[in-house]
XYZ file of C-alpha atoms in Angstrom:
627
model
C 4.968 17.673 -42.119
C 8.003 15.450 -41.614
C 9.857 14.930 -38.373
C 13.482 15.873 -37.829
C 15.337 12.575 -38.185
C 18.013 13.645 -35.733
C 15.426 14.383 -33.048
C 13.441 11.214 -33.537
C 16.377 8.790 -33.460
C 16.310 7.002 -30.097
C 19.339 7.510 -27.890
C 20.629 3.958 -28.135
C 23.856 2.928 -26.391
C 26.908 2.807 -28.632
C 29.134 0.539 -26.554
C 27.894 -2.625 -24.908
C 31.047 -3.801 -23.194
C 30.505 -4.430 -19.490
C 26.795 -3.536 -19.585
C 23.863 -5.737 -18.653
C 22.302 -7.607 -21.557
C 18.695 -6.598 -22.052
C 16.041 -9.221 -22.706
C 13.219 -9.324 -25.217
C 10.570 -12.037 -24.980
C 8.826 -12.351 -28.322
C 5.716 -14.116 -29.583
C 3.385 -13.088 -26.750
C -0.226 -14.088 -27.341
C -2.357 -14.761 -24.259
C -3.275 -12.050 -21.749
C -2.763 -14.052 -18.564
C 0.573 -15.312 -19.860
C 1.602 -11.787 -20.890
C 1.025 -10.588 -17.327
C 3.042 -13.476 -15.902
C 5.955 -12.809 -18.254
C 5.761 -9.068 -17.567
C 6.105 -9.809 -13.849
C 9.588 -11.174 -14.630
C 10.552 -7.672 -15.823
C 11.957 -8.250 -19.301
C 13.020 -5.116 -21.143
C 10.905 -5.785 -24.246
C 7.800 -7.838 -25.024
C 7.181 -8.751 -28.665
C 3.710 -8.975 -30.249
C 3.612 -10.457 -33.745
C 1.190 -8.805 -36.185
C 1.874 -11.296 -38.973
C -1.186 -13.405 -39.710
C 0.648 -16.457 -41.065
C 2.213 -17.386 -37.714
C 0.513 -19.361 -34.899
C 1.752 -16.589 -32.589
C -0.301 -13.951 -34.402
C -1.478 -11.402 -31.837
C -5.112 -10.332 -32.199
C -6.315 -9.362 -28.737
C -5.649 -6.568 -26.226
C -2.376 -5.998 -24.404
C -3.083 -6.041 -20.647
C -1.713 -3.288 -18.435
C 2.015 -3.863 -17.899
C 4.841 -1.818 -16.437
C 5.851 1.280 -18.390
C 9.459 0.098 -18.115
C 8.720 -2.752 -20.546
C 8.843 -1.685 -24.193
C 5.946 -3.083 -26.205
C 7.316 -4.153 -29.577
C 5.252 -4.839 -32.669
C 6.710 -7.396 -35.088
C 5.841 -6.975 -38.779
C 6.721 -8.810 -41.996
C 6.516 -6.693 -45.163
C 3.536 -4.764 -43.800
C 2.336 -1.472 -45.276
C 3.389 1.677 -43.422
C -0.278 2.486 -42.796
C -0.772 -0.879 -41.090
C 2.275 -0.368 -38.879
C 1.177 3.159 -37.927
C -2.309 1.870 -37.092
C -0.926 -0.825 -34.766
C 1.563 1.550 -33.107
C -1.221 3.992 -32.297
C -3.783 1.356 -31.291
C -1.501 -0.644 -28.982
C 0.758 2.238 -27.891
C 3.820 0.382 -29.130
C 7.270 1.598 -28.118
C 9.206 -0.232 -30.821
C 8.691 -1.731 -34.267
C 10.591 -4.822 -35.423
C 10.776 -5.202 -39.200
C 11.199 -8.856 -40.156
C 10.770 -8.667 -43.913
C 12.483 -7.039 -46.873
C 11.907 -3.449 -45.734
C 14.310 -1.029 -47.447
C 16.283 1.817 -45.851
C 13.886 4.211 -47.588
C 10.916 2.391 -46.016
C 12.512 2.729 -42.560
C 13.165 6.417 -43.205
C 9.552 7.088 -44.194
C 8.269 5.129 -41.191
C 10.460 7.103 -38.813
C 9.537 10.503 -40.225
C 5.795 10.089 -40.676
C 3.722 12.545 -38.662
C 0.915 9.989 -38.348
C 2.629 8.221 -35.430
C 1.179 9.201 -32.063
C 4.467 8.531 -30.286
C 8.186 8.163 -31.056
C 9.266 4.581 -31.699
C 12.432 2.539 -31.838
C 13.006 0.767 -35.150
C 14.607 -2.672 -35.043
C 15.607 -4.072 -38.445
C 16.026 -7.841 -38.673
C 18.635 -9.653 -40.750
C 18.849 -13.435 -41.103
C 22.146 -15.333 -40.883
C 23.098 -18.950 -41.407
C 26.807 -19.600 -41.984
C 27.835 -16.238 -43.417
C 26.548 -12.715 -43.949
C 27.378 -9.685 -46.105
C 27.601 -6.893 -43.531
C 27.893 -4.243 -46.258
C 24.088 -4.164 -46.505
C 23.891 -2.603 -43.037
C 25.479 0.732 -43.905
C 22.381 2.072 -45.645
C 20.280 1.363 -42.536
C 22.610 2.951 -39.969
C 20.894 6.346 -39.934
C 17.304 5.130 -40.110
C 17.225 2.318 -37.515
C 17.911 2.231 -33.789
C 18.912 -1.420 -33.565
C 19.599 -4.456 -35.688
C 18.428 -7.948 -34.814
C 20.311 -10.986 -36.103
C 18.174 -14.113 -36.395
C 18.577 -17.575 -37.886
C 17.912 -17.917 -41.597
C 15.274 -20.594 -42.123
C 11.955 -21.407 -43.765
C 10.054 -18.958 -41.559
C 10.614 -15.200 -41.166
C 11.375 -15.950 -37.509
C 10.823 -18.520 -34.775
C 12.686 -21.292 -36.603
C 13.883 -22.697 -33.272
C 17.614 -23.125 -33.887
C 20.655 -20.875 -33.614
C 23.054 -19.653 -36.266
C 26.846 -19.549 -36.019
C 27.426 -16.581 -33.704
C 31.099 -16.374 -34.668
C 29.936 -14.760 -37.930
C 29.379 -11.625 -35.843
C 33.126 -11.328 -35.225
C 33.139 -9.413 -38.519
C 30.387 -6.989 -37.450
C 31.617 -3.597 -38.748
C 29.050 -1.242 -37.214
C 28.712 0.443 -33.825
C 24.940 0.047 -33.995
C 23.726 -2.004 -30.987
C 22.018 -5.259 -31.924
C 19.705 -7.973 -30.593
C 20.890 -11.589 -30.736
C 18.130 -14.048 -31.635
C 17.518 -17.493 -33.084
C 16.708 -20.651 -31.103
C 17.999 -19.328 -27.792
C 16.877 -21.391 -24.802
C 17.933 -22.345 -21.302
C 20.574 -24.677 -22.745
C 22.355 -21.713 -24.370
C 23.240 -19.927 -21.110
C 26.861 -21.082 -21.213
C 27.070 -20.217 -24.923
C 25.800 -16.717 -24.133
C 28.369 -16.270 -21.377
C 31.141 -17.318 -23.770
C 29.728 -15.013 -26.440
C 29.798 -12.069 -24.009
C 33.568 -12.546 -23.704
C 34.101 -12.588 -27.469
C 34.818 -9.774 -29.905
C 31.436 -10.389 -31.521
C 29.536 -9.286 -28.421
C 30.975 -5.768 -28.212
C 27.786 -4.146 -29.517
C 25.322 -6.835 -28.422
C 22.533 -4.946 -26.685
C 19.913 -7.617 -25.991
C 18.953 -11.280 -26.188
C 15.713 -12.132 -27.990
C 13.911 -15.356 -26.983
C 10.750 -17.064 -28.139
C 10.010 -20.667 -29.117
C 12.448 -22.420 -26.767
C 10.394 -21.240 -23.782
C 6.977 -22.342 -25.022
C 4.629 -25.137 -24.030
C 2.738 -24.328 -27.249
C 3.059 -21.437 -29.740
C 2.529 -18.187 -27.861
C 2.334 -19.745 -24.377
C 5.536 -19.225 -22.383
C 6.721 -21.500 -19.554
C 7.173 -19.034 -16.695
C 9.295 -21.301 -14.508
C 11.873 -22.011 -17.228
C 11.881 -18.390 -18.384
C 12.503 -17.184 -14.828
C 15.394 -19.624 -14.473
C 16.873 -18.348 -17.742
C 16.614 -14.708 -16.622
C 18.230 -15.448 -13.281
C 21.099 -17.303 -14.936
C 21.483 -14.670 -17.654
C 21.946 -11.961 -15.024
C 23.727 -14.218 -12.511
C 20.909 -13.796 -10.026
C 20.685 -16.262 -7.189
C 17.015 -15.856 -6.387
C 14.428 -18.179 -4.936
C 11.486 -19.310 -7.053
C 8.272 -18.829 -5.106
C 5.952 -20.094 -7.855
C 5.093 -23.693 -8.583
C 7.563 -25.698 -10.666
C 6.735 -28.036 -13.551
C 6.339 -30.950 -11.111
C 3.782 -29.176 -8.950
C 6.110 -28.249 -6.091
C 6.898 -25.034 -4.265
C 10.381 -25.883 -3.085
C 9.862 -29.074 -1.089
C 6.101 -28.607 -0.662
C 3.216 -29.515 -2.960
C 2.849 -32.487 -5.288
C -0.166 -34.735 -5.780
C -0.575 -37.504 -3.187
C -3.879 -39.001 -4.243
C -5.667 -42.363 -4.374
C -5.457 -44.164 -7.691
C -9.167 -43.663 -8.340
C -8.695 -39.878 -8.402
C -5.679 -39.923 -10.690
C -7.625 -39.572 -13.993
C -9.523 -36.519 -12.694
C -6.474 -34.732 -11.312
C -4.338 -35.606 -14.329
C -7.028 -34.351 -16.725
C -7.034 -31.060 -14.855
C -3.235 -30.863 -14.746
C -2.922 -31.388 -18.489
C -5.571 -28.831 -19.386
C -5.784 -26.027 -16.818
C -3.072 -23.772 -18.262
C -4.225 -24.324 -21.841
C -7.843 -23.553 -20.967
C -6.901 -20.461 -18.957
C -4.853 -19.196 -21.907
C -7.723 -19.496 -24.403
C -8.948 -16.043 -25.511
C -12.609 -17.121 -25.230
C -12.063 -18.331 -21.667
C -10.268 -15.128 -20.708
C -12.971 -12.999 -22.294
C -15.779 -14.806 -20.452
C -13.851 -14.851 -17.154
C -13.008 -11.144 -17.346
C -16.559 -10.212 -18.313
C -18.055 -12.105 -15.370
C -15.549 -10.581 -12.952
C -16.468 -7.125 -14.212
C -20.217 -7.354 -14.756
C -21.231 -10.031 -12.229
C -18.700 -9.824 -9.413
C -18.224 -6.058 -9.668
C -14.467 -5.936 -10.175
C -12.175 -4.154 -9.836
C -12.701 -4.047 -6.086
C -11.707 -0.663 -4.591
C -8.344 0.065 -2.987
C -9.440 2.301 -0.128
C -7.176 4.557 1.946
C -8.182 4.007 5.593
C -7.592 7.543 6.871
C -8.628 7.150 10.507
C -6.941 3.773 10.929
C -3.798 5.230 9.349
C -3.843 8.183 11.723
C -4.190 5.928 14.756
C -1.216 3.736 13.836
C 0.850 6.488 12.177
C 1.326 4.728 8.855
C -0.427 4.607 5.461
C -2.982 1.797 5.397
C -4.891 0.789 2.277
C -7.703 -1.770 2.241
C -8.236 -4.005 -0.785
C -12.026 -4.279 -0.569
C -12.728 -7.895 -1.517
C -15.656 -7.668 0.901
C -17.488 -5.613 -1.732
C -17.466 -8.423 -4.289
C -20.755 -10.153 -5.057
C -21.231 -12.771 -2.275
C -19.115 -10.679 0.113
C -15.628 -12.144 -0.197
C -12.729 -12.991 -2.484
C -13.917 -16.571 -2.961
C -15.996 -15.889 -6.069
C -12.882 -14.986 -8.109
C -11.889 -18.644 -7.934
C -15.315 -20.255 -8.205
C -16.103 -18.428 -11.439
C -12.790 -19.513 -12.909
C -13.208 -23.124 -11.864
C -16.798 -23.507 -13.012
C -15.831 -22.196 -16.453
C -12.984 -24.717 -16.391
C -15.386 -27.517 -15.400
C -17.740 -26.696 -18.260
C -14.910 -26.879 -20.776
C -13.916 -30.277 -19.370
C -17.476 -31.569 -19.782
C -18.425 -31.762 -16.090
C -22.084 -31.401 -15.046
C -21.949 -31.734 -11.253
C -20.069 -29.506 -8.787
C -18.950 -30.320 -5.247
C -17.176 -28.080 -2.757
C -16.087 -27.842 0.862
C -16.522 -24.777 3.051
C -15.551 -23.598 6.519
C -16.815 -20.066 7.069
C -19.383 -20.611 4.344
C -18.017 -17.950 2.005
C -16.630 -20.459 -0.487
C -19.830 -22.475 -0.239
C -21.923 -19.399 -1.006
C -19.646 -18.434 -3.889
C -19.857 -21.954 -5.340
C -23.630 -22.129 -4.926
C -23.898 -18.719 -6.566
C -21.991 -19.624 -9.724
C -23.758 -22.992 -9.953
C -27.083 -21.151 -9.895
C -25.754 -18.782 -12.552
C -24.646 -21.671 -14.781
C -27.516 -24.054 -13.982
C -25.326 -26.805 -12.514
C -25.962 -29.230 -9.653
C -24.181 -28.137 -6.461
C -23.327 -30.111 -3.302
C -21.460 -28.337 -0.495
C -19.845 -30.209 2.408
C -19.594 -28.312 5.691
C -18.575 -29.333 9.192
C -21.465 -29.730 11.626
C -19.913 -27.200 14.024
C -19.416 -24.688 11.207
C -23.029 -25.142 10.091
C -24.116 -24.045 13.555
C -21.812 -21.012 13.797
C -22.317 -19.865 10.191
C -26.092 -20.252 9.923
C -26.638 -17.181 7.669
C -24.346 -18.584 4.992
C -25.983 -22.009 5.231
C -29.333 -20.369 4.559
C -27.886 -18.474 1.597
C -26.484 -21.664 0.060
C -29.819 -23.435 0.374
C -31.685 -20.464 -1.098
C -29.311 -20.570 -4.061
C -30.274 -24.193 -4.685
C -27.281 -25.995 -3.202
C -27.498 -29.125 -1.076
C -25.536 -28.631 2.172
C -24.203 -31.915 3.589
C -22.871 -31.908 7.189
C -19.510 -33.515 7.986
C -20.093 -35.474 11.196
C -16.668 -37.052 11.743
C -13.511 -35.776 13.456
C -13.639 -32.192 14.658
C -16.636 -31.554 12.358
C -14.965 -28.480 10.822
C -13.226 -27.560 7.552
C -10.745 -30.460 7.502
C -13.559 -32.968 7.820
C -15.709 -31.226 5.210
C -12.781 -31.543 2.804
C -12.482 -35.259 3.601
C -16.155 -35.779 2.771
C -15.849 -33.850 -0.501
C -12.903 -36.015 -1.560
C -14.912 -39.181 -0.776
C -17.719 -37.886 -2.976
C -15.274 -37.186 -5.799
C -13.896 -40.725 -5.598
C -17.428 -42.110 -5.893
C -18.408 -39.786 -8.770
C -15.256 -39.355 -10.869
C -16.707 -38.988 -14.363
C -19.209 -36.119 -14.230
C -18.035 -34.247 -11.112
C -15.630 -31.351 -10.663
C -14.407 -30.546 -7.167
C -14.047 -26.787 -6.688
C -11.450 -26.533 -3.935
C -11.802 -23.134 -2.308
C -8.323 -22.610 -0.970
C -4.743 -22.832 -2.242
C -4.526 -26.389 -0.961
C -4.953 -29.877 -2.424
C -3.101 -31.908 -5.060
C -1.356 -30.133 -7.921
C -2.625 -28.306 -9.951
C -5.188 -26.964 -7.462
C -2.901 -24.664 -5.414
C -1.525 -23.062 -8.579
C -4.889 -22.860 -10.331
C -6.625 -21.264 -7.344
C -3.722 -18.832 -6.934
C -3.900 -17.800 -10.598
C -7.634 -17.113 -10.381
C -7.140 -15.098 -7.187
C -4.117 -13.222 -8.615
C -6.531 -10.619 -9.973
C -6.321 -9.132 -6.453
C -2.631 -8.205 -6.618
C -2.901 -7.381 -10.318
C -5.417 -4.666 -9.441
C -3.459 -3.481 -6.402
C -0.478 -2.670 -8.617
C -2.278 -0.263 -10.925
C -4.576 1.109 -8.225
C -1.612 1.927 -6.001
C 0.152 3.516 -8.978
C -2.826 5.834 -9.375
C -2.961 6.771 -5.684
C 0.678 6.680 -4.568
C 2.579 6.951 -7.846
C 4.143 3.509 -7.423
C 3.073 -0.088 -7.994
C 4.802 -1.641 -5.002
C 3.689 -1.099 -1.406
C 6.092 -1.626 1.464
C 3.958 -4.475 2.823
C 1.068 -6.674 1.732
C -0.880 -8.318 4.549
C -3.485 -11.094 4.526
C -5.031 -13.553 6.947
C -4.229 -17.150 6.160
C -5.952 -20.481 6.698
C -5.473 -22.589 3.591
C -4.435 -19.346 1.962
C -6.407 -18.412 -1.173
C -6.900 -14.721 -0.436
C -3.292 -14.480 0.722
C -2.040 -16.235 -2.422
C -3.911 -13.795 -4.643
C -2.753 -10.792 -2.629
C 0.899 -11.859 -2.710
C 1.093 -13.277 -6.251
C 2.424 -10.288 -8.198
C 4.766 -9.339 -5.344
C 6.406 -12.697 -4.649
C 9.561 -11.807 -6.558
C 9.638 -8.142 -5.528
C 12.224 -8.151 -2.708
C 11.328 -4.615 -1.636
C 7.767 -5.713 -0.773
C 7.361 -7.295 2.649
C 4.875 -10.168 2.809
C 3.003 -10.689 6.077
C 0.805 -13.743 6.695
C -1.499 -13.670 9.711
C -2.705 -16.993 11.097
C -5.028 -17.911 13.945
C -3.456 -18.536 17.364
C -6.859 -19.371 18.858
C -6.615 -19.292 22.661
C -2.815 -19.035 22.416
C -0.061 -20.877 20.569
C 0.742 -23.133 23.532
C -2.837 -23.528 24.745
C -3.623 -26.687 22.794
C -6.434 -24.694 21.150
C -4.740 -23.067 18.161
C -4.360 -23.101 14.378
C -0.889 -21.505 14.223
C 0.490 -23.835 11.557
C 3.767 -21.993 10.938
C 4.734 -22.465 14.597
C 3.107 -25.792 15.443
C 3.245 -27.538 12.075
C 5.823 -29.847 10.585
C 6.102 -31.499 7.192
C 3.226 -33.823 6.437
C 0.598 -34.725 3.874
C -2.991 -33.559 3.983
C -5.673 -33.457 1.299
C -3.336 -34.507 -1.478
C -0.297 -32.296 -0.921
C 2.842 -32.110 1.186
C 2.832 -29.057 3.415
C 3.210 -27.825 6.990
C 0.717 -29.705 9.119
C -0.222 -29.737 12.801
C 0.312 -33.329 13.927
C 1.380 -35.524 16.803
C 4.750 -37.270 17.063
C 3.057 -40.307 15.531
C 1.866 -38.306 12.524
C -1.778 -38.058 13.583
C -3.411 -34.745 12.668
C -3.894 -32.407 15.622
C -7.342 -30.825 15.758
C -7.037 -27.071 15.172
C -9.080 -24.391 16.860
C -9.985 -20.821 15.942
C -12.970 -18.619 16.623
C -13.022 -18.074 12.847
C -14.310 -21.029 10.844
C -12.264 -20.039 7.787
C -8.925 -20.226 9.642
C -9.778 -23.372 11.591
C -7.528 -25.655 9.515
C -4.536 -27.797 10.616
C -2.436 -27.090 7.528
C -1.570 -24.332 5.105
C -1.250 -24.195 1.322
C 2.087 -25.474 -0.053
C 3.020 -22.073 -1.462
C 2.656 -20.551 1.997
C 4.619 -23.392 3.575
C 7.408 -22.541 1.122
C 7.154 -18.819 1.935
C 7.409 -19.653 5.635
C 10.298 -22.084 5.264
C 12.346 -19.723 3.063
C 11.591 -16.679 5.195
C 10.047 -14.788 2.263
C 6.925 -14.184 4.330
C 6.718 -13.102 7.944
C 4.119 -15.167 9.808
C 2.306 -13.640 12.780
C -0.083 -15.544 15.055
C -3.109 -13.661 16.417
C -5.384 -14.835 19.236
C -9.176 -14.868 19.175
C -9.387 -11.927 21.570
C -6.984 -9.738 19.582
C -8.816 -10.541 16.350
C -12.221 -9.687 17.798
C -10.931 -6.378 19.187
C -9.403 -5.520 15.809
C -12.699 -6.242 14.051
C -14.555 -3.946 16.432
C -11.905 -1.241 16.002
C -12.140 -1.308 12.200
C -15.924 -1.106 12.448
C -15.796 1.994 14.657
C -12.935 3.779 12.869
C -13.823 3.110 9.226
C -17.450 1.962 9.249
C -16.487 -1.437 7.847
C -17.465 -4.644 9.657
C -14.956 -7.318 8.588
C -15.259 -11.087 8.650
C -13.594 -12.524 11.756
C -11.027 -14.198 9.497
C -10.089 -10.786 8.107
C -10.020 -9.268 11.603
C -6.964 -11.376 12.394
C -4.971 -9.435 9.789
C -5.974 -6.084 11.289
C -4.765 -7.117 14.739
C -1.124 -6.887 13.630
C -0.972 -3.124 14.196
C -0.832 -3.698 17.958
C 2.008 -6.178 17.538
C 4.129 -4.677 14.752
C 5.256 -1.082 14.246
C 5.384 0.457 10.793
C 7.108 3.644 9.659
C 5.007 6.772 8.984
C 5.701 6.639 5.236
C 5.218 2.889 4.885
C 2.424 1.889 2.524
C 0.661 -1.156 3.969
C -1.965 -2.885 1.807
C -4.414 -5.071 3.723
C -6.539 -7.736 2.077
C -10.029 -7.149 3.434
C -10.992 -10.628 2.328
C -14.611 -10.748 3.486
C -17.416 -8.821 5.109
C -18.739 -9.550 8.574
C -22.448 -10.112 7.939
C -22.023 -13.822 8.582
C -20.273 -13.102 11.904
C -22.607 -10.487 13.371
C -24.070 -12.857 15.944
C -20.566 -13.895 17.016
C -19.582 -10.248 17.455
C -22.808 -9.540 19.348
C -22.327 -12.495 21.690
C -18.616 -11.790 22.256
C -18.991 -8.093 23.069
C -22.465 -8.435 24.582
C -23.690 -5.661 22.304
């Protein structure tokens, strides 16, 4: 049975004048990179099923927005092969880059073996001239044409053809413009849009000019291109190629640490993009950590505050918090870089437990530095670390809390630079640590998007909320929403005994620009630049700074920062326990205290990062409430 050609032809626009140019990003290869590009909302993503290219796609397409059309690129493939790929990958479009005839296109369109209707894009290569008469035979069997540069390769040659050739374009069929288009061509594109040749230009197709290596796209440069293409004046909230979030970030490190940090900087994105790394990372998150963590609708809490509250249950992960998402990623990274010894710092003990856990799993030596005060108030986690085989070393200097534990870990790293990897637990430290930690934790917001789509019919909540010390759980919760202006971002920090009490960790209010632990950020300090000792009842928020991404979010106003006192946090933790049967970590309790300070609308969807469970804090709760 053949399909009616008239019914299967896609309803493509016939006049492009004055309309927004669509964008296709081609040559996608690595899952993590695909997700990052998809977050920029291109109209098409191209996956090349041609084995002779280094961009050959041979893995799974991760879940991306339905608004993005998945396009399979083929070169002289058999119809059976194309049909197989369309059905397997649920492709929305097929791009034919070889010598496919009009008859071939007709048969492909009409075959009943396709599980879904597809758009057909036929490619033609141009150098200095082109015989447009060949197009007429394709007009009724293709949805679009794509004009690319004629070169040695079927595509991806990396240079542009003479676009003025298209002044003689005789058809009304909309077309894609391709061939060596990069950031430098923005002005050329704007001039082209004003020319006769652009009348039926439907989309821009980009590929090699945005790559750090074949198949791996540079997100920062691609975002800049998209913003300029559509004349958007938007802020970039991700790290740039120099390791900065706006004016915050960088790598301010002693010379002895430079080789270690530089080795990591040069390799972290490449390693994370490797299919074997992704496969092992995803498998461990699923089978060992227990991901995806549930997105739970808190019915009684929602009823009390007259809004729709969802809890992202990171407390149900193995080890009881979000921290293990990052430690698994970093220990796999360390193995690939040839490291045999792991060090870490910890405040509340959750990162220490997560690090000790993965070191036990991988059979690696583990040393965890922890402030003497934190060792006393987080005794259960100290015992867990020791049982897992880790050596817990107390930090005895300064305030004897998280800041000082980090100092000791850095000293260790300086003394053991060759065989040691430092697993930083928060989105802090010299570049690339803040970005690397954020990417490993981004699984949180990645899951929220599809889980919320299942429960609410939409990917974007009205607000995402997380407690924030250094900011790893917050970074992961915010990551896929940073450039979604309709999603409010709320960061909840520790006010301790009160912002003006002298016993606080409210960095957004009390901090100013400074350098701590290898990066420029907002930092609590005296007029002379000496670090002010922070205070919070929660060991995990007891830090004088904040990650550089969060400093940027605060400075630009993208995130709303709220400061919550010890007493409000403790009351919120007790309330959640009694209303929902969930005992949260005291760090997490700070986030839940916002409902007494901020009013939400009845139909607002508010997603809370429940970053950790309260087992470690039971004695603190018992002592505070005299239970």
